[in-house]
GROMACS .gro file of C-alpha atoms in nm:
model
  188
    1MET     CA    1  -6.331  -4.105   5.901
    2PRO     CA    2  -6.284  -4.059   5.539
    3PHE     CA    3  -6.602  -3.950   5.302
    4LEU     CA    4  -6.716  -4.149   4.943
    5VAL     CA    5  -6.847  -3.862   4.680
    6ARG     CA    6  -7.108  -4.023   4.455
    7LYS     CA    7  -7.300  -3.809   4.151
    8ILE     CA    8  -7.677  -3.870   4.231
    9LEU     CA    9  -8.003  -3.847   4.090
   10LYS     CA   10  -8.101  -3.620   4.306
   11ASP     CA   11  -8.460  -3.493   4.248
   12GLU     CA   12  -8.603  -3.826   4.172
   13SER     CA   13  -8.386  -4.064   4.397
   14ILE     CA   14  -8.384  -3.877   4.704
   15GLU     CA   15  -8.784  -3.741   4.756
   16HIS     CA   16  -8.794  -4.105   4.742
   17ILE     CA   17  -8.520  -4.200   5.030
   18GLU     CA   18  -8.706  -3.861   5.178
   19ASN     CA   19  -9.038  -4.094   5.226
   20ILE     CA   20  -8.900  -4.379   5.365
   21THR     CA   21  -9.080  -4.403   5.679
   22ASN     CA   22  -9.021  -4.760   5.725
   23THR     CA   23  -8.651  -4.876   5.797
   24ASP     CA   24  -8.713  -5.213   5.630
   25TYR     CA   25  -8.495  -5.144   5.346
   26LEU     CA   26  -8.489  -5.454   5.151
   27HIS     CA   27  -8.926  -5.411   5.096
   28GLN     CA   28  -8.893  -5.027   4.956
   29SER     CA   29  -8.986  -4.978   4.622
   30ALA     CA   30  -8.707  -5.058   4.358
   31ASP     CA   31  -8.712  -4.743   4.201
   32VAL     CA   32  -8.413  -4.600   4.427
   33PRO     CA   33  -8.212  -4.934   4.343
   34THR     CA   34  -8.288  -4.879   4.012
   35THR     CA   35  -8.209  -4.596   3.860
   36GLU     CA   36  -7.978  -4.465   4.159
   37PHE     CA   37  -7.726  -4.698   4.189
   38ARG     CA   38  -7.696  -4.809   3.875
   39THR     CA   39  -7.385  -5.072   3.939
   40LYS     CA   40  -7.102  -5.194   3.687
   41HIS     CA   41  -6.911  -5.527   3.789
   42SER     CA   42  -7.131  -5.506   4.122
   43ALA     CA   43  -6.956  -5.203   4.192
   44LEU     CA   44  -7.098  -4.854   4.282
   45SER     CA   45  -6.803  -4.553   4.151
   46THR     CA   46  -6.716  -4.285   4.456
   47TYR     CA   47  -6.424  -4.069   4.520
   48MET     CA   48  -6.250  -4.036   4.888
   49ILE     CA   49  -6.172  -3.725   5.040
   50ASN     CA   50  -6.072  -3.693   5.353
   51ASP     CA   51  -6.269  -3.411   5.484
   52LEU     CA   52  -6.559  -3.166   5.349
   53ASN     CA   53  -6.321  -2.894   5.307
   54GLU     CA   54  -6.206  -3.141   4.947
   55LEU     CA   55  -6.535  -3.160   4.859
   56ASP     CA   56  -6.374  -2.954   4.526
   57ARG     CA   57  -6.138  -3.213   4.438
   58ALA     CA   58  -6.408  -3.494   4.366
   59VAL     CA   59  -6.634  -3.313   4.214
   60LEU     CA   60  -6.331  -3.200   3.945
   61ALA     CA   61  -6.299  -3.553   3.905
   62ILE     CA   62  -6.603  -3.626   3.885
   63ALA     CA   63  -6.742  -3.407   3.645
   64THR     CA   64  -6.431  -3.435   3.408
   65THR     CA   65  -6.471  -3.783   3.346
   66SER     CA   66  -6.861  -3.705   3.254
   67SER     CA   67  -7.018  -3.673   2.914
   68LYS     CA   68  -7.042  -3.318   2.954
   69LEU     CA   69  -6.985  -3.024   3.219
   70SER     CA   70  -7.309  -2.939   3.412
   71SER     CA   71  -7.478  -2.873   3.710
   72MET     CA   72  -7.454  -3.230   3.921
   73GLU     CA   73  -7.585  -3.323   4.298
   74PHE     CA   74  -7.347  -3.513   4.472
   75ILE     CA   75  -7.404  -3.746   4.796
   76ILE     CA   76  -7.111  -3.760   5.059
   77LEU     CA   77  -7.153  -4.087   5.223
   78ASP     CA   78  -6.928  -4.104   5.605
   79THR     CA   79  -6.768  -4.451   5.527
   80GLU     CA   80  -6.840  -4.460   5.933
   81ILE     CA   81  -7.185  -4.524   5.838
   82LEU     CA   82  -7.092  -4.784   5.522
   83ASN     CA   83  -6.899  -4.982   5.807
   84THR     CA   84  -7.169  -4.987   6.029
   85ILE     CA   85  -7.459  -5.145   5.809
   86GLY     CA   86  -7.216  -5.359   5.597
   87LEU     CA   87  -7.085  -5.153   5.290
   88LYS     CA   88  -6.752  -5.282   5.162
   89TYR     CA   89  -6.546  -5.037   4.992
   90GLU     CA   90  -6.148  -5.067   4.795
   91GLN     CA   91  -5.944  -4.850   4.615
   92THR     CA   92  -6.067  -4.912   4.258
   93TYR     CA   93  -5.885  -4.769   3.944
   94PRO     CA   94  -6.120  -4.561   3.777
   95GLY     CA   95  -6.184  -4.695   3.428
   96MET     CA   96  -5.949  -4.479   3.265
   97GLU     CA   97  -5.679  -4.221   3.321
   98ILE     CA   98  -5.856  -3.921   3.457
   99PRO     CA   99  -5.767  -3.568   3.373
  100TYR     CA  100  -5.769  -3.399   3.751
  101GLU     CA  101  -5.465  -3.617   3.791
  102GLU     CA  102  -5.417  -3.575   4.191
  103MET     CA  103  -5.736  -3.781   4.241
  104GLN     CA  104  -5.619  -4.068   3.987
  105ASP     CA  105  -5.581  -4.290   4.318
  106PHE     CA  106  -5.878  -4.184   4.509
  107HIS     CA  107  -6.146  -4.378   4.343
  108TYR     CA  108  -6.261  -4.594   4.537
  109ASP     CA  109  -6.585  -4.830   4.453
  110ILE     CA  110  -6.847  -4.949   4.684
  111VAL     CA  111  -6.770  -5.326   4.566
  112ASN     CA  112  -7.034  -5.688   4.600
  113VAL     CA  113  -7.327  -5.497   4.529
  114ASN     CA  114  -7.589  -5.777   4.536
  115ILE     CA  115  -7.955  -5.703   4.584
  116GLU     CA  116  -7.902  -5.755   4.922
  117ASN     CA  117  -7.636  -5.437   4.899
  118LEU     CA  118  -7.866  -5.254   4.738
  119SER     CA  119  -8.131  -5.206   5.041
  120LYS     CA  120  -7.788  -5.154   5.255
  121CYS     CA  121  -7.735  -4.902   4.990
  122LEU     CA  122  -8.065  -4.737   4.965
  123GLU     CA  123  -8.013  -4.748   5.437
  124ALA     CA  124  -7.666  -4.538   5.364
  125TYR     CA  125  -7.843  -4.279   5.185
  126LYS     CA  126  -8.134  -4.249   5.424
  127LYS     CA  127  -7.894  -4.253   5.740
  128THR     CA  128  -7.711  -3.939   5.533
  129MET     CA  129  -8.004  -3.819   5.423
  130GLU     CA  130  -8.115  -3.778   5.836
  131ARG     CA  131  -7.809  -3.661   5.927
  132ASP     CA  132  -7.825  -3.313   5.698
  133ASN     CA  133  -8.114  -3.172   5.795
  134ASN     CA  134  -8.118  -2.919   5.546
  135MET     CA  135  -7.986  -3.116   5.248
  136SER     CA  136  -7.666  -2.890   5.193
  137ILE     CA  137  -7.357  -3.064   5.350
  138TYR     CA  138  -7.379  -3.411   5.264
  139LEU     CA  139  -7.647  -3.345   4.975
  140VAL     CA  140  -7.516  -3.061   4.771
  141ASP     CA  141  -7.586  -2.915   4.388
  142TYR     CA  142  -7.290  -2.812   4.239
  143ALA     CA  143  -7.424  -2.552   3.936
  144GLU     CA  144  -7.241  -2.559   3.610
  145GLY     CA  145  -7.090  -2.265   3.644
  146LYS     CA  146  -6.912  -2.329   3.948
  147ILE     CA  147  -6.839  -2.674   3.752
  148LYS     CA  148  -6.661  -2.496   3.477
  149ASP     CA  149  -6.452  -2.265   3.735
  150LEU     CA  150  -6.334  -2.546   3.909
  151VAL     CA  151  -6.168  -2.641   3.539
  152LYS     CA  152  -6.063  -2.308   3.479
  153THR     CA  153  -5.863  -2.280   3.813
  154ALA     CA  154  -5.682  -2.678   3.757
  155ILE     CA  155  -5.597  -2.602   3.420
  156ARG     CA  156  -5.439  -2.231   3.518
  157GLN     CA  157  -5.226  -2.430   3.809
  158LYS     CA  158  -5.134  -2.707   3.577
  159LYS     CA  159  -5.321  -2.952   3.758
  160PHE     CA  160  -5.546  -3.075   3.474
  161ASN     CA  161  -5.373  -3.295   3.222
  162VAL     CA  162  -5.588  -3.193   2.891
  163GLU     CA  163  -5.433  -3.466   2.747
  164LYS     CA  164  -5.687  -3.712   2.913
  165VAL     CA  165  -5.990  -3.534   2.903
  166PRO     CA  166  -6.276  -3.800   2.799
  167ALA     CA  167  -6.361  -3.758   2.397
  168ASP     CA  168  -6.698  -3.563   2.457
  169LEU     CA  169  -6.601  -3.352   2.616
  170ASN     CA  170  -6.301  -3.177   2.466
  171LYS     CA  171  -6.529  -2.851   2.315
  172ALA     CA  172  -6.600  -2.787   2.627
  173ILE     CA  173  -6.230  -2.797   2.772
  174ARG     CA  174  -6.124  -2.606   2.467
  175LYS     CA  175  -6.307  -2.296   2.497
  176LEU     CA  176  -6.275  -2.280   2.865
  177GLN     CA  177  -5.898  -2.292   2.788
  178LYS     CA  178  -5.990  -2.024   2.519
  179GLU     CA  179  -6.166  -1.773   2.779
  180LEU     CA  180  -5.858  -1.857   3.056
  181ASN     CA  181  -5.647  -1.696   2.771
  182GLU     CA  182  -5.876  -1.375   2.701
  183ILE     CA  183  -5.879  -1.322   3.076
  184PRO     CA  184  -5.609  -1.126   3.183
  185SER     CA  185  -5.340  -1.237   3.428
  186GLY     CA  186  -5.406  -1.228   3.814
  187THR     CA  187  -5.772  -1.129   3.786
  188LEU     CA  188  -5.959  -1.504   3.742
   0.00000   0.00000   0.00000
């Protein structure tokens, strides 16, 4: 089964979800749904990967469409969980042409997110966390340096279209390009 990768606000939301003992997700605190599950057009943005070895690709797509390159946390949702609890997802346009072009067609939204489905999102996160006792397989942190290294590698491999970089990231991406030009060939 494929996975959907989503950026999360790990510290606050994950701690709250960890402490849920009552599986009546409709009657949980609204803290997580009102912060973690911010929707646009009743949809939650994700990128699809076929296996966990492709995680860097999704991280690169998400990071390079963000407002800055910084440390980020991600949740990897097994589509089997989503299917079981009745959350729908579909391939969608990510709202922009993304710099990491090979991921353009792997943008998926969790769709039809209404009040009831917010509780299902909470359930999906909780079930994902229960599968990940060490919080290191389906909940992962990417340090700023690692994200920048992913960008550099994509630039070097000519898999990154600098022309599609959001305005907020232009300066950071130019700096990474300059660093690449200063490194002797074959050392990165």
